[in-house]
Amino acid sequence: MVRSYTTEPVDPAVLDRVLTNATRAPSAGFSQGWGFLVLDSDQDVRRYWAATTDEIDDPDQWLRGMMRAPVVVVPCSSKAAYLKRYAEPDKGWTDMDEARWPVPFWHMDVAMASLLILQTAVDAGIGGCFFGIPPKRVGAVREEFAIPDAFDPVGAITLGHPAAERGPAGSPSRRPRKDLADVVHRGNWSGGGHEPG
Ligand SMILES: Cc1cc2nc3c(=O)[nH]c(=O)nc-3n(C[C@H](O)[C@H](O)[C@H](O)COP(=O)(O)O)c2cc1C
């Protein structure tokens, strides 16, 4: 994740590829219940920050670096789209009972699309950062950008050219990556993982 950017614009062709690849993410039942609010003008990006923080004129290091990003994408998920899709004849969950869902696939699929956005950005030589929208500000973001009730923002992604000064290092500078053996459970949960050969 990159948290400090130059003001160099993102090539529109790169942004198009980023968004095209996002729509290649897998989705449950091929529901594709996602929507991507794209803010790629200085004015629109500033509207995003104005809606989500009071510190716009006195930013801390994180906000200063992030606010320079020339693009903000707000990936949104639609639970309603999944309930509707799975009520179709080939799925048959006509009761639209949410208890049928092991986890909220609508958020999962947008998360997968978000990773493709980040990976495409890196592949194109730029950087990105997925970050949360403060819960108290989600209403303001909805209102500012007229996001319909059927869609929920799951977070936001800055995109742009990484600054030489990389900005806040983030959590990996404060905690180690877990060992494979601590997170892989072979056979049963108490079985240790094996280091790859
Ligand atoms: C769901 C999610 C929410 C995150 N929220 C934030 C955030 O609010 N602010 C931030 O600076 N980074 C955020 N991150 C980035 C993580 O801090 C980062 O991915 C993690 O520390 C690993 O670093 P790396 O992605 O650079 O390897 C978020 C990442 C995910 C997947």
mmCIF file with all atom_site columns, C-alpha atoms and ligand atoms in Angstrom:
data_model
loop_
_atom_site.group_PDB
_atom_site.id
_atom_site.type_symbol
_atom_site.label_atom_id
_atom_site.label_alt_id
_atom_site.label_comp_id
_atom_site.label_asym_id
_atom_site.label_entity_id
_atom_site.label_seq_id
_atom_site.pdbx_PDB_ins_code
_atom_site.Cartn_x
_atom_site.Cartn_y
_atom_site.Cartn_z
_atom_site.occupancy
_atom_site.B_iso_or_equiv
_atom_site.pdbx_formal_charge
_atom_site.auth_seq_id
_atom_site.auth_comp_id
_atom_site.auth_asym_id
_atom_site.auth_atom_id
_atom_site.pdbx_PDB_model_num
ATOM   1   C CA  . MET A 1 1   ? 0.000   0.000   0.000   1.00 0.00 ? 1   MET A CA  1
ATOM   2   C CA  . VAL A 1 2   ? 1.261   3.453   -0.959  1.00 0.00 ? 2   VAL A CA  1
ATOM   3   C CA  . ARG A 1 3   ? 0.214   6.335   1.289   1.00 0.00 ? 3   ARG A CA  1
ATOM   4   C CA  . SER A 1 4   ? 2.123   9.229   -0.263  1.00 0.00 ? 4   SER A CA  1
ATOM   5   C CA  . TYR A 1 5   ? 1.798   10.318  -3.880  1.00 0.00 ? 5   TYR A CA  1
ATOM   6   C CA  . THR A 1 6   ? 3.095   12.889  -6.320  1.00 0.00 ? 6   THR A CA  1
ATOM   7   C CA  . THR A 1 7   ? 0.518   15.072  -8.056  1.00 0.00 ? 7   THR A CA  1
ATOM   8   C CA  . GLU A 1 8   ? 1.330   13.499  -11.438 1.00 0.00 ? 8   GLU A CA  1
ATOM   9   C CA  . PRO A 1 9   ? -1.957  12.453  -13.062 1.00 0.00 ? 9   PRO A CA  1
ATOM   10  C CA  . VAL A 1 10  ? -2.818  8.814   -13.660 1.00 0.00 ? 10  VAL A CA  1
ATOM   11  C CA  . ASP A 1 11  ? -2.836  7.969   -17.367 1.00 0.00 ? 11  ASP A CA  1
ATOM   12  C CA  . PRO A 1 12  ? -6.535  7.589   -18.306 1.00 0.00 ? 12  PRO A CA  1
ATOM   13  C CA  . ALA A 1 13  ? -5.655  4.376   -20.183 1.00 0.00 ? 13  ALA A CA  1
ATOM   14  C CA  . VAL A 1 14  ? -4.200  2.935   -16.975 1.00 0.00 ? 14  VAL A CA  1
ATOM   15  C CA  . LEU A 1 15  ? -7.306  3.910   -15.045 1.00 0.00 ? 15  LEU A CA  1
ATOM   16  C CA  . ASP A 1 16  ? -9.456  2.257   -17.709 1.00 0.00 ? 16  ASP A CA  1
ATOM   17  C CA  . ARG A 1 17  ? -7.420  -0.958  -17.412 1.00 0.00 ? 17  ARG A CA  1
ATOM   18  C CA  . VAL A 1 18  ? -7.672  -0.826  -13.616 1.00 0.00 ? 18  VAL A CA  1
ATOM   19  C CA  . LEU A 1 19  ? -11.464 -0.568  -13.829 1.00 0.00 ? 19  LEU A CA  1
ATOM   20  C CA  . THR A 1 20  ? -11.791 -3.174  -16.581 1.00 0.00 ? 20  THR A CA  1
ATOM   21  C CA  . ASN A 1 21  ? -9.755  -5.641  -14.533 1.00 0.00 ? 21  ASN A CA  1
ATOM   22  C CA  . ALA A 1 22  ? -11.896 -4.905  -11.457 1.00 0.00 ? 22  ALA A CA  1
ATOM   23  C CA  . THR A 1 23  ? -14.889 -6.210  -13.374 1.00 0.00 ? 23  THR A CA  1
ATOM   24  C CA  . ARG A 1 24  ? -12.992 -9.453  -14.087 1.00 0.00 ? 24  ARG A CA  1
ATOM   25  C CA  . ALA A 1 25  ? -13.112 -10.378 -10.394 1.00 0.00 ? 25  ALA A CA  1
ATOM   26  C CA  . PRO A 1 26  ? -15.014 -13.545 -9.576  1.00 0.00 ? 26  PRO A CA  1
ATOM   27  C CA  . SER A 1 27  ? -18.487 -13.006 -8.153  1.00 0.00 ? 27  SER A CA  1
ATOM   28  C CA  . ALA A 1 28  ? -20.941 -15.395 -6.527  1.00 0.00 ? 28  ALA A CA  1
ATOM   29  C CA  . GLY A 1 29  ? -23.479 -16.542 -9.112  1.00 0.00 ? 29  GLY A CA  1
ATOM   30  C CA  . PHE A 1 30  ? -21.786 -14.036 -11.424 1.00 0.00 ? 30  PHE A CA  1
ATOM   31  C CA  . SER A 1 31  ? -23.963 -11.502 -9.642  1.00 0.00 ? 31  SER A CA  1
ATOM   32  C CA  . GLN A 1 32  ? -21.490 -8.663  -10.225 1.00 0.00 ? 32  GLN A CA  1
ATOM   33  C CA  . GLY A 1 33  ? -23.291 -6.690  -7.561  1.00 0.00 ? 33  GLY A CA  1
ATOM   34  C CA  . TRP A 1 34  ? -20.648 -4.027  -7.460  1.00 0.00 ? 34  TRP A CA  1
ATOM   35  C CA  . GLY A 1 35  ? -20.301 -0.383  -8.445  1.00 0.00 ? 35  GLY A CA  1
ATOM   36  C CA  . PHE A 1 36  ? -17.215 1.803   -8.530  1.00 0.00 ? 36  PHE A CA  1
ATOM   37  C CA  . LEU A 1 37  ? -17.432 5.528   -7.847  1.00 0.00 ? 37  LEU A CA  1
ATOM   38  C CA  . VAL A 1 38  ? -14.425 7.015   -9.671  1.00 0.00 ? 38  VAL A CA  1
ATOM   39  C CA  . LEU A 1 39  ? -13.111 10.439  -8.674  1.00 0.00 ? 39  LEU A CA  1
ATOM   40  C CA  . ASP A 1 40  ? -10.350 11.545  -11.031 1.00 0.00 ? 40  ASP A CA  1
ATOM   41  C CA  . SER A 1 41  ? -10.448 15.336  -11.047 1.00 0.00 ? 41  SER A CA  1
ATOM   42  C CA  . ASP A 1 42  ? -8.844  17.535  -8.370  1.00 0.00 ? 42  ASP A CA  1
ATOM   43  C CA  . GLN A 1 43  ? -12.247 18.933  -7.570  1.00 0.00 ? 43  GLN A CA  1
ATOM   44  C CA  . ASP A 1 44  ? -13.953 15.569  -7.125  1.00 0.00 ? 44  ASP A CA  1
ATOM   45  C CA  . VAL A 1 45  ? -11.060 14.133  -5.110  1.00 0.00 ? 45  VAL A CA  1
ATOM   46  C CA  . ARG A 1 46  ? -11.261 17.156  -2.812  1.00 0.00 ? 46  ARG A CA  1
ATOM   47  C CA  . ARG A 1 47  ? -15.005 16.549  -2.384  1.00 0.00 ? 47  ARG A CA  1
ATOM   48  C CA  . TYR A 1 48  ? -14.139 13.053  -1.143  1.00 0.00 ? 48  TYR A CA  1
ATOM   49  C CA  . TRP A 1 49  ? -11.725 14.332  1.496   1.00 0.00 ? 49  TRP A CA  1
ATOM   50  C CA  . ALA A 1 50  ? -14.032 17.173  2.519   1.00 0.00 ? 50  ALA A CA  1
ATOM   51  C CA  . ALA A 1 51  ? -16.794 14.619  3.129   1.00 0.00 ? 51  ALA A CA  1
ATOM   52  C CA  . THR A 1 52  ? -14.589 12.310  5.209   1.00 0.00 ? 52  THR A CA  1
ATOM   53  C CA  . THR A 1 53  ? -12.388 14.550  7.371   1.00 0.00 ? 53  THR A CA  1
ATOM   54  C CA  . ASP A 1 54  ? -12.378 17.872  9.207   1.00 0.00 ? 54  ASP A CA  1
ATOM   55  C CA  . GLU A 1 55  ? -8.582  18.028  8.941   1.00 0.00 ? 55  GLU A CA  1
ATOM   56  C CA  . ILE A 1 56  ? -8.379  18.908  5.253   1.00 0.00 ? 56  ILE A CA  1
ATOM   57  C CA  . ASP A 1 57  ? -6.639  22.258  5.992   1.00 0.00 ? 57  ASP A CA  1
ATOM   58  C CA  . ASP A 1 58  ? -4.398  20.829  8.717   1.00 0.00 ? 58  ASP A CA  1
ATOM   59  C CA  . PRO A 1 59  ? -3.636  17.289  7.535   1.00 0.00 ? 59  PRO A CA  1
ATOM   60  C CA  . ASP A 1 60  ? -1.401  14.865  9.407   1.00 0.00 ? 60  ASP A CA  1
ATOM   61  C CA  . GLN A 1 61  ? 1.295   12.945  7.500   1.00 0.00 ? 61  GLN A CA  1
ATOM   62  C CA  . TRP A 1 62  ? -1.100  10.174  6.414   1.00 0.00 ? 62  TRP A CA  1
ATOM   63  C CA  . LEU A 1 63  ? -3.746  12.564  5.145   1.00 0.00 ? 63  LEU A CA  1
ATOM   64  C CA  . ARG A 1 64  ? -1.232  14.874  3.444   1.00 0.00 ? 64  ARG A CA  1
ATOM   65  C CA  . GLY A 1 65  ? 0.234   11.989  1.447   1.00 0.00 ? 65  GLY A CA  1
ATOM   66  C CA  . MET A 1 66  ? -3.140  10.435  0.642   1.00 0.00 ? 66  MET A CA  1
ATOM   67  C CA  . MET A 1 67  ? -4.813  13.702  -0.379  1.00 0.00 ? 67  MET A CA  1
ATOM   68  C CA  . ARG A 1 68  ? -2.238  14.191  -3.149  1.00 0.00 ? 68  ARG A CA  1
ATOM   69  C CA  . ALA A 1 69  ? -3.452  11.054  -4.931  1.00 0.00 ? 69  ALA A CA  1
ATOM   70  C CA  . PRO A 1 70  ? -5.067  12.181  -8.196  1.00 0.00 ? 70  PRO A CA  1
ATOM   71  C CA  . VAL A 1 71  ? -7.615  9.358   -8.163  1.00 0.00 ? 71  VAL A CA  1
ATOM   72  C CA  . VAL A 1 72  ? -9.936  7.964   -5.511  1.00 0.00 ? 72  VAL A CA  1
ATOM   73  C CA  . VAL A 1 73  ? -12.135 4.947   -6.257  1.00 0.00 ? 73  VAL A CA  1
ATOM   74  C CA  . VAL A 1 74  ? -14.954 4.015   -3.884  1.00 0.00 ? 74  VAL A CA  1
ATOM   75  C CA  . PRO A 1 75  ? -15.893 0.356   -4.453  1.00 0.00 ? 75  PRO A CA  1
ATOM   76  C CA  . CYS A 1 76  ? -19.479 -0.366  -3.416  1.00 0.00 ? 76  CYS A CA  1
ATOM   77  C CA  . SER A 1 77  ? -21.400 -3.605  -2.901  1.00 0.00 ? 77  SER A CA  1
ATOM   78  C CA  . SER A 1 78  ? -25.080 -4.340  -3.373  1.00 0.00 ? 78  SER A CA  1
ATOM   79  C CA  . LYS A 1 79  ? -26.558 -6.954  -1.066  1.00 0.00 ? 79  LYS A CA  1
ATOM   80  C CA  . ALA A 1 80  ? -29.868 -6.505  -2.886  1.00 0.00 ? 80  ALA A CA  1
ATOM   81  C CA  . ALA A 1 81  ? -28.260 -7.551  -6.173  1.00 0.00 ? 81  ALA A CA  1
ATOM   82  C CA  . TYR A 1 82  ? -27.129 -10.865 -4.611  1.00 0.00 ? 82  TYR A CA  1
ATOM   83  C CA  . LEU A 1 83  ? -30.467 -11.614 -2.965  1.00 0.00 ? 83  LEU A CA  1
ATOM   84  C CA  . LYS A 1 84  ? -32.193 -10.923 -6.281  1.00 0.00 ? 84  LYS A CA  1
ATOM   85  C CA  . ARG A 1 85  ? -29.709 -12.961 -8.334  1.00 0.00 ? 85  ARG A CA  1
ATOM   86  C CA  . TYR A 1 86  ? -30.000 -15.974 -6.020  1.00 0.00 ? 86  TYR A CA  1
ATOM   87  C CA  . ALA A 1 87  ? -33.806 -15.829 -6.206  1.00 0.00 ? 87  ALA A CA  1
ATOM   88  C CA  . GLU A 1 88  ? -33.533 -16.606 -9.946  1.00 0.00 ? 88  GLU A CA  1
ATOM   89  C CA  . PRO A 1 89  ? -34.594 -20.109 -11.098 1.00 0.00 ? 89  PRO A CA  1
ATOM   90  C CA  . ASP A 1 90  ? -31.049 -21.565 -11.397 1.00 0.00 ? 90  ASP A CA  1
ATOM   91  C CA  . LYS A 1 91  ? -30.360 -20.708 -7.740  1.00 0.00 ? 91  LYS A CA  1
ATOM   92  C CA  . GLY A 1 92  ? -33.867 -20.835 -6.303  1.00 0.00 ? 92  GLY A CA  1
ATOM   93  C CA  . TRP A 1 93  ? -33.458 -18.980 -3.005  1.00 0.00 ? 93  TRP A CA  1
ATOM   94  C CA  . THR A 1 94  ? -36.766 -17.254 -3.540  1.00 0.00 ? 94  THR A CA  1
ATOM   95  C CA  . ASP A 1 95  ? -37.230 -16.502 0.169   1.00 0.00 ? 95  ASP A CA  1
ATOM   96  C CA  . MET A 1 96  ? -34.191 -14.193 -0.077  1.00 0.00 ? 96  MET A CA  1
ATOM   97  C CA  . ASP A 1 97  ? -33.279 -15.349 3.432   1.00 0.00 ? 97  ASP A CA  1
ATOM   98  C CA  . GLU A 1 98  ? -29.943 -13.837 4.429   1.00 0.00 ? 98  GLU A CA  1
ATOM   99  C CA  . ALA A 1 99  ? -29.288 -16.826 6.719   1.00 0.00 ? 99  ALA A CA  1
ATOM   100 C CA  . ARG A 1 100 ? -28.537 -18.823 3.562   1.00 0.00 ? 100 ARG A CA  1
ATOM   101 C CA  . TRP A 1 101 ? -25.304 -16.887 3.084   1.00 0.00 ? 101 TRP A CA  1
ATOM   102 C CA  . PRO A 1 102 ? -22.274 -18.319 4.915   1.00 0.00 ? 102 PRO A CA  1
ATOM   103 C CA  . VAL A 1 103 ? -20.584 -14.909 4.773   1.00 0.00 ? 103 VAL A CA  1
ATOM   104 C CA  . PRO A 1 104 ? -21.609 -11.708 2.975   1.00 0.00 ? 104 PRO A CA  1
ATOM   105 C CA  . PHE A 1 105 ? -20.527 -12.618 -0.555  1.00 0.00 ? 105 PHE A CA  1
ATOM   106 C CA  . TRP A 1 106 ? -21.494 -9.106  -1.733  1.00 0.00 ? 106 TRP A CA  1
ATOM   107 C CA  . HIS A 1 107 ? -18.623 -7.638  0.294   1.00 0.00 ? 107 HIS A CA  1
ATOM   108 C CA  . MET A 1 108 ? -16.264 -10.502 -0.618  1.00 0.00 ? 108 MET A CA  1
ATOM   109 C CA  . ASP A 1 109 ? -16.683 -9.944  -4.320  1.00 0.00 ? 109 ASP A CA  1
ATOM   110 C CA  . VAL A 1 110 ? -16.019 -6.223  -4.041  1.00 0.00 ? 110 VAL A CA  1
ATOM   111 C CA  . ALA A 1 111 ? -12.936 -7.058  -1.967  1.00 0.00 ? 111 ALA A CA  1
ATOM   112 C CA  . MET A 1 112 ? -11.720 -9.326  -4.776  1.00 0.00 ? 112 MET A CA  1
ATOM   113 C CA  . ALA A 1 113 ? -12.353 -6.556  -7.303  1.00 0.00 ? 113 ALA A CA  1
ATOM   114 C CA  . SER A 1 114 ? -10.491 -4.145  -5.028  1.00 0.00 ? 114 SER A CA  1
ATOM   115 C CA  . LEU A 1 115 ? -7.447  -6.413  -5.001  1.00 0.00 ? 115 LEU A CA  1
ATOM   116 C CA  . LEU A 1 116 ? -7.503  -6.499  -8.800  1.00 0.00 ? 116 LEU A CA  1
ATOM   117 C CA  . ILE A 1 117 ? -7.568  -2.688  -8.775  1.00 0.00 ? 117 ILE A CA  1
ATOM   118 C CA  . LEU A 1 118 ? -4.478  -2.665  -6.538  1.00 0.00 ? 118 LEU A CA  1
ATOM   119 C CA  . GLN A 1 119 ? -2.664  -5.366  -8.501  1.00 0.00 ? 119 GLN A CA  1
ATOM   120 C CA  . THR A 1 120 ? -3.375  -3.683  -11.829 1.00 0.00 ? 120 THR A CA  1
ATOM   121 C CA  . ALA A 1 121 ? -2.085  -0.403  -10.430 1.00 0.00 ? 121 ALA A CA  1
ATOM   122 C CA  . VAL A 1 122 ? 1.159   -2.040  -9.310  1.00 0.00 ? 122 VAL A CA  1
ATOM   123 C CA  . ASP A 1 123 ? 1.462   -3.848  -12.633 1.00 0.00 ? 123 ASP A CA  1
ATOM   124 C CA  . ALA A 1 124 ? 1.153   -0.479  -14.414 1.00 0.00 ? 124 ALA A CA  1
ATOM   125 C CA  . GLY A 1 125 ? 3.917   1.026   -12.283 1.00 0.00 ? 125 GLY A CA  1
ATOM   126 C CA  . ILE A 1 126 ? 1.741   3.197   -10.054 1.00 0.00 ? 126 ILE A CA  1
ATOM   127 C CA  . GLY A 1 127 ? 0.589   2.618   -6.476  1.00 0.00 ? 127 GLY A CA  1
ATOM   128 C CA  . GLY A 1 128 ? -2.601  2.327   -4.507  1.00 0.00 ? 128 GLY A CA  1
ATOM   129 C CA  . CYS A 1 129 ? -3.964  2.050   -1.003  1.00 0.00 ? 129 CYS A CA  1
ATOM   130 C CA  . PHE A 1 130 ? -7.212  0.489   0.199   1.00 0.00 ? 130 PHE A CA  1
ATOM   131 C CA  . PHE A 1 131 ? -8.480  2.210   3.313   1.00 0.00 ? 131 PHE A CA  1
ATOM   132 C CA  . GLY A 1 132 ? -11.612 2.433   5.394   1.00 0.00 ? 132 GLY A CA  1
ATOM   133 C CA  . ILE A 1 133 ? -14.177 5.214   5.349   1.00 0.00 ? 133 ILE A CA  1
ATOM   134 C CA  . PRO A 1 134 ? -14.871 6.354   8.934   1.00 0.00 ? 134 PRO A CA  1
ATOM   135 C CA  . PRO A 1 135 ? -18.323 4.899   9.746   1.00 0.00 ? 135 PRO A CA  1
ATOM   136 C CA  . LYS A 1 136 ? -19.641 8.304   10.822  1.00 0.00 ? 136 LYS A CA  1
ATOM   137 C CA  . ARG A 1 137 ? -18.703 9.707   7.402   1.00 0.00 ? 137 ARG A CA  1
ATOM   138 C CA  . VAL A 1 138 ? -20.290 7.063   5.190   1.00 0.00 ? 138 VAL A CA  1
ATOM   139 C CA  . GLY A 1 139 ? -23.560 9.025   5.178   1.00 0.00 ? 139 GLY A CA  1
ATOM   140 C CA  . ALA A 1 140 ? -21.742 12.153  4.037   1.00 0.00 ? 140 ALA A CA  1
ATOM   141 C CA  . VAL A 1 141 ? -20.026 10.229  1.215   1.00 0.00 ? 141 VAL A CA  1
ATOM   142 C CA  . ARG A 1 142 ? -23.374 8.780   0.107   1.00 0.00 ? 142 ARG A CA  1
ATOM   143 C CA  . GLU A 1 143 ? -24.964 12.186  0.097   1.00 0.00 ? 143 GLU A CA  1
ATOM   144 C CA  . GLU A 1 144 ? -22.080 14.036  -1.578  1.00 0.00 ? 144 GLU A CA  1
ATOM   145 C CA  . PHE A 1 145 ? -21.885 11.568  -4.456  1.00 0.00 ? 145 PHE A CA  1
ATOM   146 C CA  . ALA A 1 146 ? -25.528 10.454  -4.635  1.00 0.00 ? 146 ALA A CA  1
ATOM   147 C CA  . ILE A 1 147 ? -24.717 6.785   -3.959  1.00 0.00 ? 147 ILE A CA  1
ATOM   148 C CA  . PRO A 1 148 ? -28.035 4.921   -4.068  1.00 0.00 ? 148 PRO A CA  1
ATOM   149 C CA  . ASP A 1 149 ? -29.386 3.131   -0.976  1.00 0.00 ? 149 ASP A CA  1
ATOM   150 C CA  . ALA A 1 150 ? -28.969 -0.238  -2.717  1.00 0.00 ? 150 ALA A CA  1
ATOM   151 C CA  . PHE A 1 151 ? -25.168 0.182   -2.691  1.00 0.00 ? 151 PHE A CA  1
ATOM   152 C CA  . ASP A 1 152 ? -22.820 0.293   0.311   1.00 0.00 ? 152 ASP A CA  1
ATOM   153 C CA  . PRO A 1 153 ? -19.321 1.746   0.075   1.00 0.00 ? 153 PRO A CA  1
ATOM   154 C CA  . VAL A 1 154 ? -16.899 -0.891  1.411   1.00 0.00 ? 154 VAL A CA  1
ATOM   155 C CA  . GLY A 1 155 ? -13.923 1.472   1.606   1.00 0.00 ? 155 GLY A CA  1
ATOM   156 C CA  . ALA A 1 156 ? -11.891 3.672   -0.699  1.00 0.00 ? 156 ALA A CA  1
ATOM   157 C CA  . ILE A 1 157 ? -8.776  3.282   -2.844  1.00 0.00 ? 157 ILE A CA  1
ATOM   158 C CA  . THR A 1 158 ? -6.276  6.015   -3.655  1.00 0.00 ? 158 THR A CA  1
ATOM   159 C CA  . LEU A 1 159 ? -4.332  5.602   -6.893  1.00 0.00 ? 159 LEU A CA  1
ATOM   160 C CA  . GLY A 1 160 ? -1.345  7.559   -8.138  1.00 0.00 ? 160 GLY A CA  1
ATOM   161 C CA  . HIS A 1 161 ? 2.387   7.762   -8.581  1.00 0.00 ? 161 HIS A CA  1
ATOM   162 C CA  . PRO A 1 162 ? 4.283   6.945   -5.377  1.00 0.00 ? 162 PRO A CA  1
ATOM   163 C CA  . ALA A 1 163 ? 6.227   9.889   -3.905  1.00 0.00 ? 163 ALA A CA  1
ATOM   164 C CA  . ALA A 1 164 ? 9.930   9.420   -3.200  1.00 0.00 ? 164 ALA A CA  1
ATOM   165 C CA  . GLU A 1 165 ? 9.050   10.164  0.398   1.00 0.00 ? 165 GLU A CA  1
ATOM   166 C CA  . ARG A 1 166 ? 6.895   7.062   0.932   1.00 0.00 ? 166 ARG A CA  1
ATOM   167 C CA  . GLY A 1 167 ? 4.686   8.416   3.709   1.00 0.00 ? 167 GLY A CA  1
ATOM   168 C CA  . PRO A 1 168 ? 3.669   6.482   6.806   1.00 0.00 ? 168 PRO A CA  1
ATOM   169 C CA  . ALA A 1 169 ? 5.024   2.930   6.649   1.00 0.00 ? 169 ALA A CA  1
ATOM   170 C CA  . GLY A 1 170 ? 1.801   1.407   7.924   1.00 0.00 ? 170 GLY A CA  1
ATOM   171 C CA  . SER A 1 171 ? 1.171   -1.550  10.169  1.00 0.00 ? 171 SER A CA  1
ATOM   172 C CA  . PRO A 1 172 ? 3.853   -3.881  8.681   1.00 0.00 ? 172 PRO A CA  1
ATOM   173 C CA  . SER A 1 173 ? 6.471   -1.587  10.227  1.00 0.00 ? 173 SER A CA  1
ATOM   174 C CA  . ARG A 1 174 ? 4.951   -2.246  13.650  1.00 0.00 ? 174 ARG A CA  1
ATOM   175 C CA  . ARG A 1 175 ? 4.201   -5.967  13.508  1.00 0.00 ? 175 ARG A CA  1
ATOM   176 C CA  . PRO A 1 176 ? 5.846   -8.900  11.767  1.00 0.00 ? 176 PRO A CA  1
ATOM   177 C CA  . ARG A 1 177 ? 4.293   -10.964 8.984   1.00 0.00 ? 177 ARG A CA  1
ATOM   178 C CA  . LYS A 1 178 ? 3.005   -14.184 10.544  1.00 0.00 ? 178 LYS A CA  1
ATOM   179 C CA  . ASP A 1 179 ? 4.893   -17.354 9.766   1.00 0.00 ? 179 ASP A CA  1
ATOM   180 C CA  . LEU A 1 180 ? 3.259   -19.700 7.301   1.00 0.00 ? 180 LEU A CA  1
ATOM   181 C CA  . ALA A 1 181 ? 3.326   -22.415 9.961   1.00 0.00 ? 181 ALA A CA  1
ATOM   182 C CA  . ASP A 1 182 ? 1.169   -20.243 12.245  1.00 0.00 ? 182 ASP A CA  1
ATOM   183 C CA  . VAL A 1 183 ? -1.596  -19.716 9.710   1.00 0.00 ? 183 VAL A CA  1
ATOM   184 C CA  . VAL A 1 184 ? -1.639  -22.948 7.685   1.00 0.00 ? 184 VAL A CA  1
ATOM   185 C CA  . HIS A 1 185 ? -3.455  -25.863 9.333   1.00 0.00 ? 185 HIS A CA  1
ATOM   186 C CA  . ARG A 1 186 ? -2.952  -29.130 7.501   1.00 0.00 ? 186 ARG A CA  1
ATOM   187 C CA  . GLY A 1 187 ? -5.334  -32.002 8.141   1.00 0.00 ? 187 GLY A CA  1
ATOM   188 C CA  . ASN A 1 188 ? -6.852  -30.400 11.206  1.00 0.00 ? 188 ASN A CA  1
ATOM   189 C CA  . TRP A 1 189 ? -6.546  -27.064 12.927  1.00 0.00 ? 189 TRP A CA  1
ATOM   190 C CA  . SER A 1 190 ? -3.983  -28.210 15.459  1.00 0.00 ? 190 SER A CA  1
ATOM   191 C CA  . GLY A 1 191 ? -1.737  -29.684 12.740  1.00 0.00 ? 191 GLY A CA  1
ATOM   192 C CA  . GLY A 1 192 ? 1.142   -27.392 11.933  1.00 0.00 ? 192 GLY A CA  1
ATOM   193 C CA  . GLY A 1 193 ? 1.775   -26.074 8.449   1.00 0.00 ? 193 GLY A CA  1
ATOM   194 C CA  . HIS A 1 194 ? 4.836   -27.160 6.532   1.00 0.00 ? 194 HIS A CA  1
ATOM   195 C CA  . GLU A 1 195 ? 7.351   -24.769 5.129   1.00 0.00 ? 195 GLU A CA  1
ATOM   196 C CA  . PRO A 1 196 ? 7.299   -24.982 1.365   1.00 0.00 ? 196 PRO A CA  1
ATOM   197 C CA  . GLY A 1 197 ? 10.124  -27.132 0.041   1.00 0.00 ? 197 GLY A CA  1
HETATM 198 C C1  . LIG B 2 .   ? -9.832  -4.073  4.596   1.00 0.00 ? 1   LIG B C1  1
HETATM 199 C C2  . LIG B 2 .   ? -8.582  -3.219  4.680   1.00 0.00 ? 1   LIG B C2  1
HETATM 200 C C3  . LIG B 2 .   ? -8.649  -1.984  5.323   1.00 0.00 ? 1   LIG B C3  1
HETATM 201 C C4  . LIG B 2 .   ? -7.520  -1.180  5.404   1.00 0.00 ? 1   LIG B C4  1
HETATM 202 N N1  . LIG B 2 .   ? -7.631  0.052   5.986   1.00 0.00 ? 1   LIG B N1  1
HETATM 203 C C5  . LIG B 2 .   ? -6.566  0.891   5.962   1.00 0.00 ? 1   LIG B C5  1
HETATM 204 C C6  . LIG B 2 .   ? -6.695  2.213   6.455   1.00 0.00 ? 1   LIG B C6  1
HETATM 205 O O1  . LIG B 2 .   ? -7.778  2.636   6.904   1.00 0.00 ? 1   LIG B O1  1
HETATM 206 N N2  . LIG B 2 .   ? -5.612  3.013   6.414   1.00 0.00 ? 1   LIG B N2  1
HETATM 207 C C7  . LIG B 2 .   ? -4.416  2.587   5.885   1.00 0.00 ? 1   LIG B C7  1
HETATM 208 O O2  . LIG B 2 .   ? -3.470  3.377   5.862   1.00 0.00 ? 1   LIG B O2  1
HETATM 209 N N3  . LIG B 2 .   ? -4.263  1.322   5.403   1.00 0.00 ? 1   LIG B N3  1
HETATM 210 C C8  . LIG B 2 .   ? -5.301  0.485   5.429   1.00 0.00 ? 1   LIG B C8  1
HETATM 211 N N4  . LIG B 2 .   ? -5.184  -0.796  4.915   1.00 0.00 ? 1   LIG B N4  1
HETATM 212 C C9  . LIG B 2 .   ? -3.866  -1.260  4.413   1.00 0.00 ? 1   LIG B C9  1
HETATM 213 C C10 . LIG B 2 .   ? -3.221  -2.215  5.405   1.00 0.00 ? 1   LIG B C10 1
HETATM 214 O O3  . LIG B 2 .   ? -2.705  -1.484  6.488   1.00 0.00 ? 1   LIG B O3  1
HETATM 215 C C11 . LIG B 2 .   ? -2.097  -2.953  4.664   1.00 0.00 ? 1   LIG B C11 1
HETATM 216 O O4  . LIG B 2 .   ? -2.623  -3.695  3.596   1.00 0.00 ? 1   LIG B O4  1
HETATM 217 C C12 . LIG B 2 .   ? -1.351  -3.912  5.585   1.00 0.00 ? 1   LIG B C12 1
HETATM 218 O O5  . LIG B 2 .   ? -0.734  -3.195  6.613   1.00 0.00 ? 1   LIG B O5  1
HETATM 219 C C13 . LIG B 2 .   ? -0.282  -4.710  4.814   1.00 0.00 ? 1   LIG B C13 1
HETATM 220 O O6  . LIG B 2 .   ? 0.580   -3.842  4.128   1.00 0.00 ? 1   LIG B O6  1
HETATM 221 P P1  . LIG B 2 .   ? 0.853   -3.999  2.570   1.00 0.00 ? 1   LIG B P1  1
HETATM 222 O O7  . LIG B 2 .   ? -0.499  -4.087  1.917   1.00 0.00 ? 1   LIG B O7  1
HETATM 223 O O8  . LIG B 2 .   ? 1.596   -2.737  2.207   1.00 0.00 ? 1   LIG B O8  1
HETATM 224 O O9  . LIG B 2 .   ? 1.654   -5.250  2.423   1.00 0.00 ? 1   LIG B O9  1
HETATM 225 C C14 . LIG B 2 .   ? -6.292  -1.617  4.838   1.00 0.00 ? 1   LIG B C14 1
HETATM 226 C C15 . LIG B 2 .   ? -6.235  -2.863  4.195   1.00 0.00 ? 1   LIG B C15 1
HETATM 227 C C16 . LIG B 2 .   ? -7.367  -3.651  4.106   1.00 0.00 ? 1   LIG B C16 1
HETATM 228 C C17 . LIG B 2 .   ? -7.279  -4.967  3.367   1.00 0.00 ? 1   LIG B C17 1
#
